CSV table of C-alpha atoms and ligand atoms in Angstrom, one decimal:
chain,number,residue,atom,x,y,z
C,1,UNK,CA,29.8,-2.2,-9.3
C,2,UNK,CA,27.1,-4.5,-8.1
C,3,UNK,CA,26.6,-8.0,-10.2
C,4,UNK,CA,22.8,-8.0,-9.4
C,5,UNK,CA,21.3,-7.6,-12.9
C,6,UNK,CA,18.2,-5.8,-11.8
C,7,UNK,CA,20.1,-3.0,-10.8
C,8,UNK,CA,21.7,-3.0,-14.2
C,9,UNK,CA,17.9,-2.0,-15.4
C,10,UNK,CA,17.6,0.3,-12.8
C,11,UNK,CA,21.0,2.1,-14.3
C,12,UNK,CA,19.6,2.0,-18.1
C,13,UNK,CA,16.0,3.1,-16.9
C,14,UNK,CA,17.5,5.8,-15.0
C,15,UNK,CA,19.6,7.2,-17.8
C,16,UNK,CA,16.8,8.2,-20.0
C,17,UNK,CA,16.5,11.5,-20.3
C,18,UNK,CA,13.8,13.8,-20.1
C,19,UNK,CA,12.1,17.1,-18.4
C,20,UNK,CA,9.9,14.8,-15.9
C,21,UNK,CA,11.6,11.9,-15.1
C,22,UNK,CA,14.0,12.7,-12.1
C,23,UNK,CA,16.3,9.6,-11.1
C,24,UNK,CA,18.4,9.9,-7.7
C,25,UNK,CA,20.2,7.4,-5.0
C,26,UNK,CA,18.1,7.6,-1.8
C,27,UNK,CA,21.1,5.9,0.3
C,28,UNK,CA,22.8,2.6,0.0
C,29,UNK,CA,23.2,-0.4,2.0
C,30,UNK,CA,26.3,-1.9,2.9
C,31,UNK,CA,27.0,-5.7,3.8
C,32,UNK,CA,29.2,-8.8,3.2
C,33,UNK,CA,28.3,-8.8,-0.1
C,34,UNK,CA,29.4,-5.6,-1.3
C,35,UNK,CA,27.3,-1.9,-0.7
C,36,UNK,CA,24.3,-1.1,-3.0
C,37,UNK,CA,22.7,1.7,-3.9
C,38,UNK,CA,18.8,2.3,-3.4
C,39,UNK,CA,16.8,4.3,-6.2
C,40,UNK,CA,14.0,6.4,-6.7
C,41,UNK,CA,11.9,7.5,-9.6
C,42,UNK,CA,9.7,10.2,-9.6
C,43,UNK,CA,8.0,10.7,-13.3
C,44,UNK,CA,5.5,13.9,-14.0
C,45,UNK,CA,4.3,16.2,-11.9
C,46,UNK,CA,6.4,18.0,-8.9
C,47,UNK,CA,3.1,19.4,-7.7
C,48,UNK,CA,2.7,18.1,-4.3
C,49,UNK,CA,-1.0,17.7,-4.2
C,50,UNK,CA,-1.0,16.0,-7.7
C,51,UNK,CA,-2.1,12.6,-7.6
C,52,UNK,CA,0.0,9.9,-7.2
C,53,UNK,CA,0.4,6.2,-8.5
C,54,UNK,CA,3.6,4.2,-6.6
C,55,UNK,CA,5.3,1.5,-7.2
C,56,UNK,CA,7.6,-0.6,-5.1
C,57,UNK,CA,9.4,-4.0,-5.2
C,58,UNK,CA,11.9,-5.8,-3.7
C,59,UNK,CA,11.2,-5.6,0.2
C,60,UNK,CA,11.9,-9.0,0.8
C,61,UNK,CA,15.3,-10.2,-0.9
C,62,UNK,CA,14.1,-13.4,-2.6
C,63,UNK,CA,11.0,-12.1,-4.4
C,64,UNK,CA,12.9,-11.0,-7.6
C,65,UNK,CA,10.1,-11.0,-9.5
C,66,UNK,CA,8.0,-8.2,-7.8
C,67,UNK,CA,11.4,-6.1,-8.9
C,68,UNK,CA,11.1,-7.5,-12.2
C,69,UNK,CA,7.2,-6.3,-12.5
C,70,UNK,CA,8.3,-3.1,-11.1
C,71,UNK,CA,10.9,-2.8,-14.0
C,72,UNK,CA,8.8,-3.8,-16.6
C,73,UNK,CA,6.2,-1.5,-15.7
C,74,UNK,CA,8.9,1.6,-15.6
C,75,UNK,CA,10.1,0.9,-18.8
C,76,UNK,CA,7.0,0.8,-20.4
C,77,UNK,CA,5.9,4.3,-18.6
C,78,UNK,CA,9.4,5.6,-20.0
C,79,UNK,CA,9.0,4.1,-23.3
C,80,UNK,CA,5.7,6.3,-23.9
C,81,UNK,CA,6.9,9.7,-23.0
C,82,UNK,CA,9.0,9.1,-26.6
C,83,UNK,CA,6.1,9.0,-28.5
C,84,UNK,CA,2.6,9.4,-26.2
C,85,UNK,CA,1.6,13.0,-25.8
C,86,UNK,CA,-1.5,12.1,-24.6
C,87,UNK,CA,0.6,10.7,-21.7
C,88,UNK,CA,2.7,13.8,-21.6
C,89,UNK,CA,0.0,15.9,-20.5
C,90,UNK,CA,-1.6,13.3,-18.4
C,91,UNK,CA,2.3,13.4,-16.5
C,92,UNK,CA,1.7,17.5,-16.2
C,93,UNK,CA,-0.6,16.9,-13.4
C,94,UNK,CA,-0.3,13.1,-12.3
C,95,UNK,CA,3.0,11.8,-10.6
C,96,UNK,CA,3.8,7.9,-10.8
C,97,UNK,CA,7.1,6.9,-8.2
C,98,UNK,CA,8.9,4.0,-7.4
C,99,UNK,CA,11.3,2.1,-5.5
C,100,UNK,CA,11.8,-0.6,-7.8
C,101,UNK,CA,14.4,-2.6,-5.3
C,102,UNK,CA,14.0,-1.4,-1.7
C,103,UNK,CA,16.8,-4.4,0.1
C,104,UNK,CA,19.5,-4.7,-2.6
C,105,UNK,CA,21.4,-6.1,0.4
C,106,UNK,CA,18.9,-9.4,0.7
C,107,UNK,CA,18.4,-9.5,-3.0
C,108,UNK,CA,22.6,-10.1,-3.1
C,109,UNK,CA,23.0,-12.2,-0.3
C,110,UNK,CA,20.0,-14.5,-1.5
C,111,UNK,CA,17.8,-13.9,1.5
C,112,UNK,CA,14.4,-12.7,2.4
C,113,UNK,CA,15.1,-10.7,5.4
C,114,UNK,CA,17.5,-7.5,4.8
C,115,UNK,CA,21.6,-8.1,5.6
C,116,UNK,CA,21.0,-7.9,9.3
C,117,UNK,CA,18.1,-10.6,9.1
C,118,UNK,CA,15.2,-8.3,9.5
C,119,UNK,CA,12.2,-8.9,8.3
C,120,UNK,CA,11.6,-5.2,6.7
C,121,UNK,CA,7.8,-6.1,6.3
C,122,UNK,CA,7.4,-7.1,10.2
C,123,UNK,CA,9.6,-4.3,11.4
C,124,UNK,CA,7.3,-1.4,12.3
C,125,UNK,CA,6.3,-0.7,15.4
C,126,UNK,CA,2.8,-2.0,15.1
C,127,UNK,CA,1.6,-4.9,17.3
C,128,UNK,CA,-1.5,-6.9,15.6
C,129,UNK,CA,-4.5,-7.8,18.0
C,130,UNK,CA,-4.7,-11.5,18.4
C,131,UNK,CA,-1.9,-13.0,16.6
C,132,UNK,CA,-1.1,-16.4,18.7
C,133,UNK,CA,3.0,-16.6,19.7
C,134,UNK,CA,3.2,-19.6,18.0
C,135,UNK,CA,2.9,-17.6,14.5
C,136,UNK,CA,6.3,-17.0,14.1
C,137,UNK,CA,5.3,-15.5,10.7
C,138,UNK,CA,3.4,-12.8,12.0
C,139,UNK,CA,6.6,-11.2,12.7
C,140,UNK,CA,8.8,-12.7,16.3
C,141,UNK,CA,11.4,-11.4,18.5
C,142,UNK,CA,12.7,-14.4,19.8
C,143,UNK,CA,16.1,-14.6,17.2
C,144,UNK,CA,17.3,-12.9,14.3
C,145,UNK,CA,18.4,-16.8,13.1
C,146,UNK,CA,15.0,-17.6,12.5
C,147,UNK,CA,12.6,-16.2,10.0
C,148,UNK,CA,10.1,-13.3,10.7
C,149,UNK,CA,12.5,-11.8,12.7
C,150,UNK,CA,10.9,-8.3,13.7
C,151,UNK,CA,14.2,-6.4,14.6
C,152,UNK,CA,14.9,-3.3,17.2
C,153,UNK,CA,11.0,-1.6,17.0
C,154,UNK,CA,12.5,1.9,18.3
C,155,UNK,CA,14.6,2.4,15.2
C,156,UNK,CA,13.4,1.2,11.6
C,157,UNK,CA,15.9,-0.7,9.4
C,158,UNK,CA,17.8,1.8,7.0
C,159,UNK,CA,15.9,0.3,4.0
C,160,UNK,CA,12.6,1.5,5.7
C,161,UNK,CA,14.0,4.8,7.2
C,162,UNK,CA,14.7,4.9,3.1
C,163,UNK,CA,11.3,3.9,2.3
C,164,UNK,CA,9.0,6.3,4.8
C,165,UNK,CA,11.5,9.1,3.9
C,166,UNK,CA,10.7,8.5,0.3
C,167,UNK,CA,6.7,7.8,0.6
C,168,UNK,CA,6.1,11.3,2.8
C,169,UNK,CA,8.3,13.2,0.2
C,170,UNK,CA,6.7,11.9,-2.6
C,171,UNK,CA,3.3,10.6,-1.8
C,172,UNK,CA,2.0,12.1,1.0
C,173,UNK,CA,1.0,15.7,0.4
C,174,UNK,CA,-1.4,14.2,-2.6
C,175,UNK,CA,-4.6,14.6,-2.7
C,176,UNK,CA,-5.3,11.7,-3.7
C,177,UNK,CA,-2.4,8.8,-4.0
C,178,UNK,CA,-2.4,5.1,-4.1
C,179,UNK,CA,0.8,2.7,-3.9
C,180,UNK,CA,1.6,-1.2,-4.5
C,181,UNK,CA,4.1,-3.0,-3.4
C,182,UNK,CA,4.5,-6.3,-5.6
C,183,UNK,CA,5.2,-9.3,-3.3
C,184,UNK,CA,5.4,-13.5,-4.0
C,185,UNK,CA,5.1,-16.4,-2.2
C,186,UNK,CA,1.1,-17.2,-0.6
C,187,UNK,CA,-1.2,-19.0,-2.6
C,188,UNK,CA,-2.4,-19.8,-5.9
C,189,UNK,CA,-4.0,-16.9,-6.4
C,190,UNK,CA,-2.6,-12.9,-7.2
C,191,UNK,CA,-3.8,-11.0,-4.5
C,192,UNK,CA,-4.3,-7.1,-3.8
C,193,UNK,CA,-4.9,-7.2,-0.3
C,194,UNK,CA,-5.6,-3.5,1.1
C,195,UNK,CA,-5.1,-2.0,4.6
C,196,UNK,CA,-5.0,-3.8,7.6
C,197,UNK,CA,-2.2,-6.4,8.3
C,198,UNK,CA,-2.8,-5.4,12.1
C,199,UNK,CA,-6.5,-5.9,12.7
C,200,UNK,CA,-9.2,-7.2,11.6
C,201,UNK,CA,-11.1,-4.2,12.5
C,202,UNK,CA,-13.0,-2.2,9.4
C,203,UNK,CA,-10.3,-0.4,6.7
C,204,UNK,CA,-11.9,3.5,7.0
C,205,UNK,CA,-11.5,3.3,3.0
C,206,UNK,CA,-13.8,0.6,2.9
C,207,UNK,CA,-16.2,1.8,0.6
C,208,UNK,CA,-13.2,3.4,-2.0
C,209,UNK,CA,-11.7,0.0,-2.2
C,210,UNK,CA,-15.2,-1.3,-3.4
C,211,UNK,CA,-15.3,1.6,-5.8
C,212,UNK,CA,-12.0,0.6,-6.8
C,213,UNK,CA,-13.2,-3.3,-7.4
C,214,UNK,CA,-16.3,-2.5,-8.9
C,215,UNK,CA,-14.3,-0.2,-11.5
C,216,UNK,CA,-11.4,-2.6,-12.0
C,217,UNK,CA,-14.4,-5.7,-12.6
C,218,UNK,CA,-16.6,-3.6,-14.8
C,219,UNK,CA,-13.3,-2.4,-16.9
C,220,UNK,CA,-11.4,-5.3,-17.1
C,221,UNK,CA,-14.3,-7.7,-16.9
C,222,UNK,CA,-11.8,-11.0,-17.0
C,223,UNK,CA,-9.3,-10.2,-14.6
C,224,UNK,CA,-7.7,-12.3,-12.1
C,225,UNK,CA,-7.2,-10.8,-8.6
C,226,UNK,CA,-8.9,-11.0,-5.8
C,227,UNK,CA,-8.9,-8.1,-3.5
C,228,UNK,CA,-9.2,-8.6,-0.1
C,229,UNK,CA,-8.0,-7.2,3.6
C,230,UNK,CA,-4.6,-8.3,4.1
C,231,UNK,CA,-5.8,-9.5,7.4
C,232,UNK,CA,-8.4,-11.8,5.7
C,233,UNK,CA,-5.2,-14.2,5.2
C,234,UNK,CA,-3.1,-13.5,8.0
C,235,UNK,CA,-2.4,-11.0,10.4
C,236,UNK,CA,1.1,-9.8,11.0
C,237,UNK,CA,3.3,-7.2,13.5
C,238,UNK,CA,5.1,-4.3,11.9
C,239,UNK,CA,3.6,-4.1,8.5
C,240,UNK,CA,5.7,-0.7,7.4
C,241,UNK,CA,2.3,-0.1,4.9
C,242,UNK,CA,0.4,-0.2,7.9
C,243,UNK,CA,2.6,2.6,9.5
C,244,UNK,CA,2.6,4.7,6.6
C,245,UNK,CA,-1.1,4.8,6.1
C,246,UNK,CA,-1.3,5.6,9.9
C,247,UNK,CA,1.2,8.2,9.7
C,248,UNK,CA,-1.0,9.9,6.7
C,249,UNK,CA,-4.5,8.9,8.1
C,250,UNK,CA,-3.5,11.0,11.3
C,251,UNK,CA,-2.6,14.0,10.0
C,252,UNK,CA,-4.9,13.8,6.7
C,253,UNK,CA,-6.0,17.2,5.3
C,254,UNK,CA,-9.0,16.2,3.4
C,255,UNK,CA,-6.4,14.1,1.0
C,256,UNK,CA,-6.5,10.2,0.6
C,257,UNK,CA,-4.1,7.7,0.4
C,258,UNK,CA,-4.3,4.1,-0.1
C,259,UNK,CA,-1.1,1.5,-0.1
C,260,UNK,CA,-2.0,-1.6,-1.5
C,261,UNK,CA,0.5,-5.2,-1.8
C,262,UNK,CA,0.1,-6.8,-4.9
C,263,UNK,CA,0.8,-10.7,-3.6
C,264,UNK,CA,1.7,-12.8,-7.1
C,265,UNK,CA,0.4,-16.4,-5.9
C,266,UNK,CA,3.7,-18.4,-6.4
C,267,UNK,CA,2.3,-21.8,-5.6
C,268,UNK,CA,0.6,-22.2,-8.8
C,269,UNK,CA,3.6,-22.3,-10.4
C,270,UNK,CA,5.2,-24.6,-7.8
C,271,UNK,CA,2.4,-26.7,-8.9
C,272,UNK,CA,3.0,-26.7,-12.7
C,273,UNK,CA,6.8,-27.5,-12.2
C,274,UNK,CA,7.3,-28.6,-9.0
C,275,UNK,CA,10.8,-29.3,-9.0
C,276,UNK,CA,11.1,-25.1,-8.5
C,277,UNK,CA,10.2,-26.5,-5.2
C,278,UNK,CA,14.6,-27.3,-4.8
C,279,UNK,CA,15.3,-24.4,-5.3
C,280,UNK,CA,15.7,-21.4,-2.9
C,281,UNK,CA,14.1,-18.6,-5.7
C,282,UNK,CA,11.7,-21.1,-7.4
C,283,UNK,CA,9.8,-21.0,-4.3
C,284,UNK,CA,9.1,-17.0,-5.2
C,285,UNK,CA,9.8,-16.8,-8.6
C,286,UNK,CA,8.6,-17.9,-12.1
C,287,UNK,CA,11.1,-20.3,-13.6
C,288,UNK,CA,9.4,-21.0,-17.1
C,289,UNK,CA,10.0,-18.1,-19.7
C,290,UNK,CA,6.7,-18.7,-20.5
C,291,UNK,CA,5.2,-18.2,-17.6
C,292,UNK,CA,7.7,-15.5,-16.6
C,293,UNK,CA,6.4,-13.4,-19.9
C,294,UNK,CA,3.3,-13.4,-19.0
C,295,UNK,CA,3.6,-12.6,-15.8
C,296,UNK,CA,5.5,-9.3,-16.7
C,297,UNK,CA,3.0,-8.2,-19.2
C,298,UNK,CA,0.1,-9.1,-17.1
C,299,UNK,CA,0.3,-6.7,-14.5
C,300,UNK,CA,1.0,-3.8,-16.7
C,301,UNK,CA,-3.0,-3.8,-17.5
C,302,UNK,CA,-3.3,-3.8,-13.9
C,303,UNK,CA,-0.9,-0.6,-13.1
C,304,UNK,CA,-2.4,1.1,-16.0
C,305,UNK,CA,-5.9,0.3,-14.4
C,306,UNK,CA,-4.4,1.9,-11.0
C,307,UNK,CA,-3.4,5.8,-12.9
C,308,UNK,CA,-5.7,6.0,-14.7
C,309,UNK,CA,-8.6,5.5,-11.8
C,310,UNK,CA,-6.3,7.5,-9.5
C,311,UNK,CA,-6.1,10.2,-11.8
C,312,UNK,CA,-10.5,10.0,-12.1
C,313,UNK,CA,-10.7,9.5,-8.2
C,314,UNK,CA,-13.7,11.3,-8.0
C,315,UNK,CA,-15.4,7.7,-9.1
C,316,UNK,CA,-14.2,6.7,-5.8
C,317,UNK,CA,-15.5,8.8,-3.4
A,401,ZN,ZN1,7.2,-10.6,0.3
């Protein structure tokens, strides 16, 4: 049995009990560090065109916290179908998902990259317009000892092959589906960059994402984010979100679907403590238990905010 505590709350999540939550092990990953499993939840509806609200942390190994928000917001969805019957019938026709640690391998070993150094967020086979070769972080092919490293692009890493396998099941075949995937580590600010990390070319859901920012401003009139085009702060190669809104954008039958990254701005709380700056998580994570409450009960306005518009998409198109 694994010693990473996270999956611990995976386990106790995943034992609860009831008609529409469905709990299973999508594969496991096997390294120096022992194997791990990788799981899925899949809460409401098994309609395929239902809507649908994902939510996936833990791509990159060192960002604990995104698997923490993840968590947090799964045990609060949980928690209500005790008691909210309101929520109960909501679930009847509305599907919320999750991959709430996608590289349990990298999380173990301590790294960002997966246990065979790939970069699982540069290892699609996408190649960005303009990226210089001296941005190694866009994603690089030159050694899997340095950081960014892209991987073979012919065959995805098994924690993607996991991942796409996962999205088209679940996500896919909705008529109308949105995913994040929580993320830390650039800026001072939380982001929610949408679609592309390859171009700077126009999103084709433009105009939804500013009915979706409009909506989130006007309801939630203090909020923090700032939403913008991944690309407006860097471009990078092999974004696997990228991929999977290409793969659905392609073959799209009148149906929608929109995968956003929720980026937590780590450096402002480098800059309140900034001796997190010696250690290899501070860099990523909150250290503070003050800081780290708020931050888990934050974004739980936020994912509520994401249903809940999901479910009333016709404000969005
Ligand atoms: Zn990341």
């Amino acid at each position: 049995m694994s010693k990473l505590k996270e999956l611990k709350s995976i386990y106790k999540l995943g034992a609860f009990e009831h008609e529409l939550v469905r709990f299973q092990e999508l594969g496991s990953i096997s390294c120096s560090a022992g194997t791990y499993p990788v799981h899925g939840f899949s809460i409401g509806s098994q309609k395929p065109e239902s809507p649908v609200l994902g939510v996936f942390g833990g791509v990159h190994g060192l960002e604990r916290v995104g698997t923490h928000v993840t968590i947090t917001f799964l045990q609060h969805v949980i928690e209500r179908l005790n008691w909210d019957k309101d929520f109960i019938r909501f679930l009847e026709d509305f599907r919320i998902v999750s991959i709430p640690l996608i590289n349990p391998g990298g999380m173990a070993m301590l790294k960002r990259s997966n246990p065979n150094n790939v970069d699982l967020m540069r290892n699609a086979p996408i190649e960005a317009e303009g990226v210089k070769p001296w941005q190694l972080f866009s994603g690089q092919s030159i050694s899997p000892k340095l950081m960014w490293y892209r991987g073979n692009q012919d065959k995805l890493e098994k924690e993607n092959q996991i991942l796409v396998k996962f999205v088209q099941e679940e996500i896919l075949s909705s008529r109308f589906a949105m995913s994040i995937d929580i993320h830390s580590g650039f800026g001072l600010q939380d982001r929610l960059w949408y679609p592309y990390a390859k171009t700077d070319q126009a999103f084709p859901y433009e105009q939804i994402v500013k009915n979706f920012e409009k909506s989130l401003a006007r309801t939630y009139p203090y909020h923090i984010y700032k939403i913008e085009k991944q690309s407006d702060s860097y471009k990078i190669h092999g974004d696997i979100w990228d991929y999977l809104f290409d793969l659905h954008y392609n073959n799209r039958n009148d149906n929608y679907y929109i995968p956003w990254t929720l980026e937590l701005g780590s450096w402002r709380w480098v800059k309140k403590n900034p001796m997190q700056l010696f250690s290899v998580l501070g860099l990523f994570n909150p250290v503070e238990q003050h800081r780290y409450n708020r931050i888990m009960r934050r974004h739980i306005l936020l994912l509520s905010h994401y249903y809940r518009i999901v479910n009333n998409y016709d404000a969005l198109i």
